[in-house]
Coordinates of C-alpha atoms in Angstrom, one line a residue:
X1 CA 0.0 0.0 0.0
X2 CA 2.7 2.8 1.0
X3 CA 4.4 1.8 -2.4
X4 CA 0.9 2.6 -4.6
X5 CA 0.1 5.5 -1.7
X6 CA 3.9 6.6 -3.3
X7 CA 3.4 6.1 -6.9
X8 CA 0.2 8.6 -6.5
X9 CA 2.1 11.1 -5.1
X10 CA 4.8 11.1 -7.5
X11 CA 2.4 11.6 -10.3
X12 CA 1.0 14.5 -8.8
X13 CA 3.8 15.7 -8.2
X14 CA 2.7 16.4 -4.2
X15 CA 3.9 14.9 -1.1
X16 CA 2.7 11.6 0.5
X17 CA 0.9 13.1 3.1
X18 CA -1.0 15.4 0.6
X19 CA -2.1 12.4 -1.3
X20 CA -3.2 10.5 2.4
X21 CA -4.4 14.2 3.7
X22 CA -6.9 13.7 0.3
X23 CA -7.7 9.8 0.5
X24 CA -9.0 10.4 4.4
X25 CA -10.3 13.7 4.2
X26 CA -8.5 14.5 7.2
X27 CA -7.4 18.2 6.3
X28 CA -8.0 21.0 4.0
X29 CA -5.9 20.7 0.5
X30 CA -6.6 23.3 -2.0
X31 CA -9.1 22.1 -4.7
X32 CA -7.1 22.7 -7.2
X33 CA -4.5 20.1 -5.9
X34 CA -7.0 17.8 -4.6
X35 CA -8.7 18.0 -7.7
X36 CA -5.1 16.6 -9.4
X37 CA -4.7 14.3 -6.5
X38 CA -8.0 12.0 -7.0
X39 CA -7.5 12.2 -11.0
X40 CA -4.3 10.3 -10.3
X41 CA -5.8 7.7 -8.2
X42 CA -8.5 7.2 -10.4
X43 CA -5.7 6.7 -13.6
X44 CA -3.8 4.6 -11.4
X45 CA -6.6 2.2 -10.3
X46 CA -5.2 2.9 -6.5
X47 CA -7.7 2.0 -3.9
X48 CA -7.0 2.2 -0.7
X49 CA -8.1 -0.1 2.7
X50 CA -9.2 2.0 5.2
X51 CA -10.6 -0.6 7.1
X52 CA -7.5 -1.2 9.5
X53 CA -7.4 2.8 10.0
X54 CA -10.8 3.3 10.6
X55 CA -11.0 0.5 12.9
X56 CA -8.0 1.5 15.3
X57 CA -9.3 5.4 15.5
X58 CA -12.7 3.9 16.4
X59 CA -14.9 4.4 13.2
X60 CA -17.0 2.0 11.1
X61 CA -16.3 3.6 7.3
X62 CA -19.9 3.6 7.4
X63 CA -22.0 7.0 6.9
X64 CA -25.8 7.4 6.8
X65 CA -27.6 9.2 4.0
X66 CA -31.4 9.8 5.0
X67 CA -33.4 11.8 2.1
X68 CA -37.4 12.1 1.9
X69 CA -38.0 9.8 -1.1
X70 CA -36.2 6.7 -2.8
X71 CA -38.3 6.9 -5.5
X72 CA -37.9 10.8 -6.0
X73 CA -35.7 11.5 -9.1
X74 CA -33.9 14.4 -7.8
X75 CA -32.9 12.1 -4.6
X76 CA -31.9 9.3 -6.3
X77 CA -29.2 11.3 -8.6
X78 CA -28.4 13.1 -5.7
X79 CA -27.9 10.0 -3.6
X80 CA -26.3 8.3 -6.5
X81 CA -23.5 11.1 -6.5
X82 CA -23.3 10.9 -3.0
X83 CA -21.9 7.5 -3.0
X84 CA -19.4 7.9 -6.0
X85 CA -17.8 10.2 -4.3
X86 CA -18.0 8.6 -0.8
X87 CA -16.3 5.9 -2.6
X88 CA -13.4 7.8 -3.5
X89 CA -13.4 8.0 0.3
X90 CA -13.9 4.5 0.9
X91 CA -16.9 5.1 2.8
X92 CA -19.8 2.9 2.8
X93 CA -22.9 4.4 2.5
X94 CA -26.8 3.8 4.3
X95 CA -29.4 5.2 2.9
X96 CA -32.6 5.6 5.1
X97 CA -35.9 6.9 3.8
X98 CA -37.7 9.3 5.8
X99 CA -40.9 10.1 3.7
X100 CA -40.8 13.6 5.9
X101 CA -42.2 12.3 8.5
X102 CA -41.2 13.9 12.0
X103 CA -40.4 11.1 14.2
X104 CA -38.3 9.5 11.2
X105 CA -36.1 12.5 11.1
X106 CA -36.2 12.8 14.7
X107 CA -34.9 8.9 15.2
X108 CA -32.3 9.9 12.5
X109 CA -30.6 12.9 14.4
X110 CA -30.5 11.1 17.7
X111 CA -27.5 9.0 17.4
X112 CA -27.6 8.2 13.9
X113 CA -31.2 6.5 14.6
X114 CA -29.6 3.3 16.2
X115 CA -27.1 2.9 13.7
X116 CA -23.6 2.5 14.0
X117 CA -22.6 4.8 12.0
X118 CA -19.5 7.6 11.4
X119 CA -22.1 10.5 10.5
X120 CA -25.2 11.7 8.7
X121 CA -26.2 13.4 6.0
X122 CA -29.9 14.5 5.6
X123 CA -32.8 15.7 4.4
X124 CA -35.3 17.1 7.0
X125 CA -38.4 18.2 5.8
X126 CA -40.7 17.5 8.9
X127 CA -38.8 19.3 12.1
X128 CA -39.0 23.2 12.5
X129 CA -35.6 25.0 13.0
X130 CA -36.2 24.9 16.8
X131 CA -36.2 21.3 17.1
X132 CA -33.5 20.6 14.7
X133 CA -31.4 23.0 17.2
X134 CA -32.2 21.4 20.4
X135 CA -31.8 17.8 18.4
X136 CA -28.0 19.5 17.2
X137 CA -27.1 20.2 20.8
X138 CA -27.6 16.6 22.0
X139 CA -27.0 14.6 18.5
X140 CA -24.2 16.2 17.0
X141 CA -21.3 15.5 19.5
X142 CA -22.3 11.7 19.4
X143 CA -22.9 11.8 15.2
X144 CA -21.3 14.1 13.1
X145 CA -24.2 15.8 10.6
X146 CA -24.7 17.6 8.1
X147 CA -28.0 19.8 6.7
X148 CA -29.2 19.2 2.8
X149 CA -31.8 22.1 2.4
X150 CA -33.2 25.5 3.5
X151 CA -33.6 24.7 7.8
X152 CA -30.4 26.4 8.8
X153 CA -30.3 26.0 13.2
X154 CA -28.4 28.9 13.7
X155 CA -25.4 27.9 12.9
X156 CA -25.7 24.6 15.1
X157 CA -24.8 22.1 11.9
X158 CA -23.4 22.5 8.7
X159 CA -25.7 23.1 6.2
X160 CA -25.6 22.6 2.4
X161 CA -28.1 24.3 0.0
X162 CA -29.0 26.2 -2.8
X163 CA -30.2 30.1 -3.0
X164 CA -34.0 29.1 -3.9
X165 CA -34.6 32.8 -3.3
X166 CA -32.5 33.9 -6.6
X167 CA -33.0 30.8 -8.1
X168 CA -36.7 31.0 -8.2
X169 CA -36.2 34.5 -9.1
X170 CA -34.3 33.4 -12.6
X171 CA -36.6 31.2 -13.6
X172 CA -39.5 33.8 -13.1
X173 CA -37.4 36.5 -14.7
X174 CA -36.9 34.2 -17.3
X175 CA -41.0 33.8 -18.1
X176 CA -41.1 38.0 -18.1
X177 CA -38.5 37.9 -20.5
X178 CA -40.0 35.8 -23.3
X179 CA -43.3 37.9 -22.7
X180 CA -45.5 36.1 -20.8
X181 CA -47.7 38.2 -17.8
X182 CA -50.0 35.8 -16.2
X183 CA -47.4 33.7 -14.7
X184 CA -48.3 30.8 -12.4
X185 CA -46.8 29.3 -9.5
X186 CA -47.1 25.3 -8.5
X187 CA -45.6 24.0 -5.3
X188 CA -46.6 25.9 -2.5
X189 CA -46.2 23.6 0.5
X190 CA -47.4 25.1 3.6
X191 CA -47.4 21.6 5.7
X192 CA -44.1 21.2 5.8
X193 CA -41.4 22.8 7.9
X194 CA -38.6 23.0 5.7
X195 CA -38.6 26.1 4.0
X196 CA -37.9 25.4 0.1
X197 CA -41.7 26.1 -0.9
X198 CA -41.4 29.2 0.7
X199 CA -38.4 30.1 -0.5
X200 CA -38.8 29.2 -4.0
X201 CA -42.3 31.7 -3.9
X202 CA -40.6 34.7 -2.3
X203 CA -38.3 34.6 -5.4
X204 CA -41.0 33.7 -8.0
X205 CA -42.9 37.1 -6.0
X206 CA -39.8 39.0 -5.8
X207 CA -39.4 39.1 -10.0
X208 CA -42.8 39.7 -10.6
X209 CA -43.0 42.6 -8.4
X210 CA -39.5 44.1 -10.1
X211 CA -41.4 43.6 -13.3
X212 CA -43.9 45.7 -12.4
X213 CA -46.6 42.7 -12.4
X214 CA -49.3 42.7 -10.4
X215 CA -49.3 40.1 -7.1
X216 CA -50.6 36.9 -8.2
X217 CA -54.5 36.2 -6.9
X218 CA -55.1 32.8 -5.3
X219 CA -55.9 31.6 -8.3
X220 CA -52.2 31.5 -9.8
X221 CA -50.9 30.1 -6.9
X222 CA -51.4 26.4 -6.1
X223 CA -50.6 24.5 -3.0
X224 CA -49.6 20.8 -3.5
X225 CA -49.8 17.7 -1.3
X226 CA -46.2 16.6 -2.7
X227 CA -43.6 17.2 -5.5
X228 CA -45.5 14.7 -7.5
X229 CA -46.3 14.3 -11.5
X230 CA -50.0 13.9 -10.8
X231 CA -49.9 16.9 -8.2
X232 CA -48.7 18.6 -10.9
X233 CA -51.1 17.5 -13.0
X234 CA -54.3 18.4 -11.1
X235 CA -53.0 21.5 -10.2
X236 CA -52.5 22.5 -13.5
X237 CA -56.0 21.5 -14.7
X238 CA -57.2 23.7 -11.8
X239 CA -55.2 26.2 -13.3
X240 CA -56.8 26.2 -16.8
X241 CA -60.5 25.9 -15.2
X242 CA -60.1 29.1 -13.8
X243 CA -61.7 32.3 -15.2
X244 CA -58.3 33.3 -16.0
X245 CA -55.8 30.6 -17.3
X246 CA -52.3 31.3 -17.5
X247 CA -49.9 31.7 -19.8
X248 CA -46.6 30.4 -18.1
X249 CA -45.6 28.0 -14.9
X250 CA -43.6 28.1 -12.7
X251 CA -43.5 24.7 -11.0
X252 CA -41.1 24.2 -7.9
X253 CA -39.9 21.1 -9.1
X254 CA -39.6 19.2 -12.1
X255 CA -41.6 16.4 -11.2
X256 CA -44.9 18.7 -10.7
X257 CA -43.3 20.4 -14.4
X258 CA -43.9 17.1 -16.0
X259 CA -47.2 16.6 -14.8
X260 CA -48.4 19.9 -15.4
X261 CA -46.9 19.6 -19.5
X262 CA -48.8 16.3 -19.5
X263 CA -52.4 18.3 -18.8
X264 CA -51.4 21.1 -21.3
X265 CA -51.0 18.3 -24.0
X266 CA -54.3 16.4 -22.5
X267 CA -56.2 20.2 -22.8
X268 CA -54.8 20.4 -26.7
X269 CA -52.3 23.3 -25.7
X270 CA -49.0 23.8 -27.5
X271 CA -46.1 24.4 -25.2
X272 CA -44.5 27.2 -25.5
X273 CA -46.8 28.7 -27.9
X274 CA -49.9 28.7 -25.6
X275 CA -48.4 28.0 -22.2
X276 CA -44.3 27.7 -20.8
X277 CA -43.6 25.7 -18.5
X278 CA -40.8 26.3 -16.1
X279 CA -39.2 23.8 -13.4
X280 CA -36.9 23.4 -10.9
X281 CA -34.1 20.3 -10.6
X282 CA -32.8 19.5 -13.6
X283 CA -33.9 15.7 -13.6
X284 CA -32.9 13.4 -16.2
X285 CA -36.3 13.0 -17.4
X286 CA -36.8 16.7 -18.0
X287 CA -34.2 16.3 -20.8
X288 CA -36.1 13.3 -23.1
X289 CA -40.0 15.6 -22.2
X290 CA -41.6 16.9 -25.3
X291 CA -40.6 19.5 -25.8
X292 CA -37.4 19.4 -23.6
X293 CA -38.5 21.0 -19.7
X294 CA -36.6 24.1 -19.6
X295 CA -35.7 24.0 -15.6
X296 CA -33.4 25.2 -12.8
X297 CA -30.0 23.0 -12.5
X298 CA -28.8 23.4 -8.8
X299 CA -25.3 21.5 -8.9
X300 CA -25.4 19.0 -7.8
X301 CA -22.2 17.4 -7.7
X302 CA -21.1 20.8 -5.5
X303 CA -23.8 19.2 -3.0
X304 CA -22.7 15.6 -2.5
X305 CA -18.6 17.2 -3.0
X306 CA -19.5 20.1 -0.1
X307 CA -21.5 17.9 2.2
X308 CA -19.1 14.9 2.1
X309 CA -16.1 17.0 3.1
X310 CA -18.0 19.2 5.6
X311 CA -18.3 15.5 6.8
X312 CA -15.3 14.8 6.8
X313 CA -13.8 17.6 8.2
X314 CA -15.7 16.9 11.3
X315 CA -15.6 13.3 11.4
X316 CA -11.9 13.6 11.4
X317 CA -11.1 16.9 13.4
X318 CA -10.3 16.2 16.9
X319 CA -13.0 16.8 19.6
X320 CA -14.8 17.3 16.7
X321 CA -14.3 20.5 17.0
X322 CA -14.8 22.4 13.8
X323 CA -16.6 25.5 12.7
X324 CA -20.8 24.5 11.6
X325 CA -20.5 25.7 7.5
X326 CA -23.5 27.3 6.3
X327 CA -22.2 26.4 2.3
X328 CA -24.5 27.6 -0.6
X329 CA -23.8 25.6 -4.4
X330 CA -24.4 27.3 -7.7
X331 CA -27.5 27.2 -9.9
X332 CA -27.7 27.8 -13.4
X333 CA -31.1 28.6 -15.8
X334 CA -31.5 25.6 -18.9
X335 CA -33.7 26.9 -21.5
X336 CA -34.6 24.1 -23.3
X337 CA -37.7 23.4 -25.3
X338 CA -41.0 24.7 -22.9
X339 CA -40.4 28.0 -22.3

């Protein structure tokens, strides 16, 4: 092993403890060198065996990955990149699904729910930012976490998210741009405690008010039960019922897009022409839609990179004594085919 561990560090021209420093995630390297660092390892087929390591410093190599929904295509790519780059680690990954349900996050954040396990990602949509603090001050010593969405507990855990806010914003913005004035907005969740709904509305307000629009009525702005093609769906044939149909969506994710292009196909409506459609993930199946789902691409490789090395920095920092990071990943608007 010290021989291969060698040969990587050679080819990168760094030190051996650079190249160790980037296998464990047990310090800060510049991304630029650790960026050169993993390239090597992955030309060189090196893999290292952690196992003996891990085991004498009193750690499993296991980490815990709880997200709402398996079945949810924004959570399973997420997940997916999750574990190729805890591989590079050579960390195990458990995934647990909490279907945002309360007592499912709240088992989760106590002591890694039961598990034996190094330290948690997730995903909470159920708890309310007071909880999630009192749960930090008790869980987090024991289980090293870290945040994937909008609940930040005052700086209690590291948190990982995007700007919804400016996001939502862009892809409203964008709707003004190609004309459209009656723009409507699907996704408001107000049962749930985590804050993306919310978010992703003050933005979709927020560029309709700077372009001079009136506030949407009720009537532009549906709640949904969940993130869902066929929520999507009925809300957008509520949305043509109405005395006033729209002529652009904004849907908070691209799982409701879908379903709402579906009913402006059903209804005999041409997308763009009659209606655009706007969404929010950048899911695979927006890509092969017809036409194409123009959507909001959070990145999320930065998310599974940032929140596996805010993990690692904490899982590995003595005392565990490291700084909560409240990190934010870039977005970026992809007009494709709907609006």
């Amino acid at each position: 092993m010290s021989s291969r561990l060698k040969d990587v560090a050679a080819r990168a021209g760094v030190s051996v403890r650079t190249v160790s420093n980037v296998v464990s995630g047990s310090a800060t390297v510049a991304a630029e060198t650790r960026q050169r660092v993993q390239e090597v390892i992955e030309e060189l087929g090196y893999r290292p065996n952690l196992a003996a390591r891990s085991l004498r410093a009193g750690r499993t190599g296991i980490i815990g990955l709880a997200i709402p929904e398996l079945h949810s295509p924004y959570f399973g790519e997420l997940a997916g990149l999750l574990v190729e780059e805890a591989q590079r680690r050579s960390w195990t990954v458990v995934i647990d699904q909490t279907r945002g349900d309360a007592e499912a996050e709240r088992r989760l954040l106590t002591r890694g729910g039961g598990r034996v396990v190094d330290g948690l990602i997730i995903s909470p949509w159920a708890l309310d930012p007071a909880e999630l603090t009192e749960l930090a001050a008790t869980a987090a010593p024991a289980v090293p976490l870290v945040l994937l969405g909008e609940r930040s507990p005052r700086g209690a855990l590291d948190r990982v998210a995007v700007d919804n806010v400016a996001a939502a914003d862009e892809a409203t913005s964008h709707l003004v741009r190609i004309g459209r004035r009656r723009i409507a907005a699907i996704g408001l969740q107000p049962h749930l405690q985590n804050g993306t709904a919310q978010q992703r509305a003050q933005g979709y307000h927020q560029a309709l008010e700077r372009a001079g629009l009136p506030h949407p009525a009720d009537d532009l702005q549906r709640p949904v039960a969940a993130l869902h093609r066929a929520d999507g769906a009925h809300a957008m044939a509520e949305l043509l019922d109405g005395p006033e149909p729209p002529d652009a969506v904004f849907a908070f994710s691209d799982e409701l897009a879908l379903g709402a292009l579906h009913m402006a196909h059903q209804r005999g409506l041409r997308v763009p022409e009659d209606i655009a459609v706007v969404g929010f993930d950048d899911i695979e199946d927006g890509r092969y839609s017809h036409p194409p789902l123009t959507t909001i691409a959070p990145d999320k490789q930065q998310i599974a990179l940032r929140s596996l090395q805010c993990l690692a920095d904490r899982i590995y920092s003595p005392g565990n004594a490291v700084p909560a990071q409240d990190l934010t990943v870039t977005h970026r608007l992809v007009a494709r085919g709907t609006a």
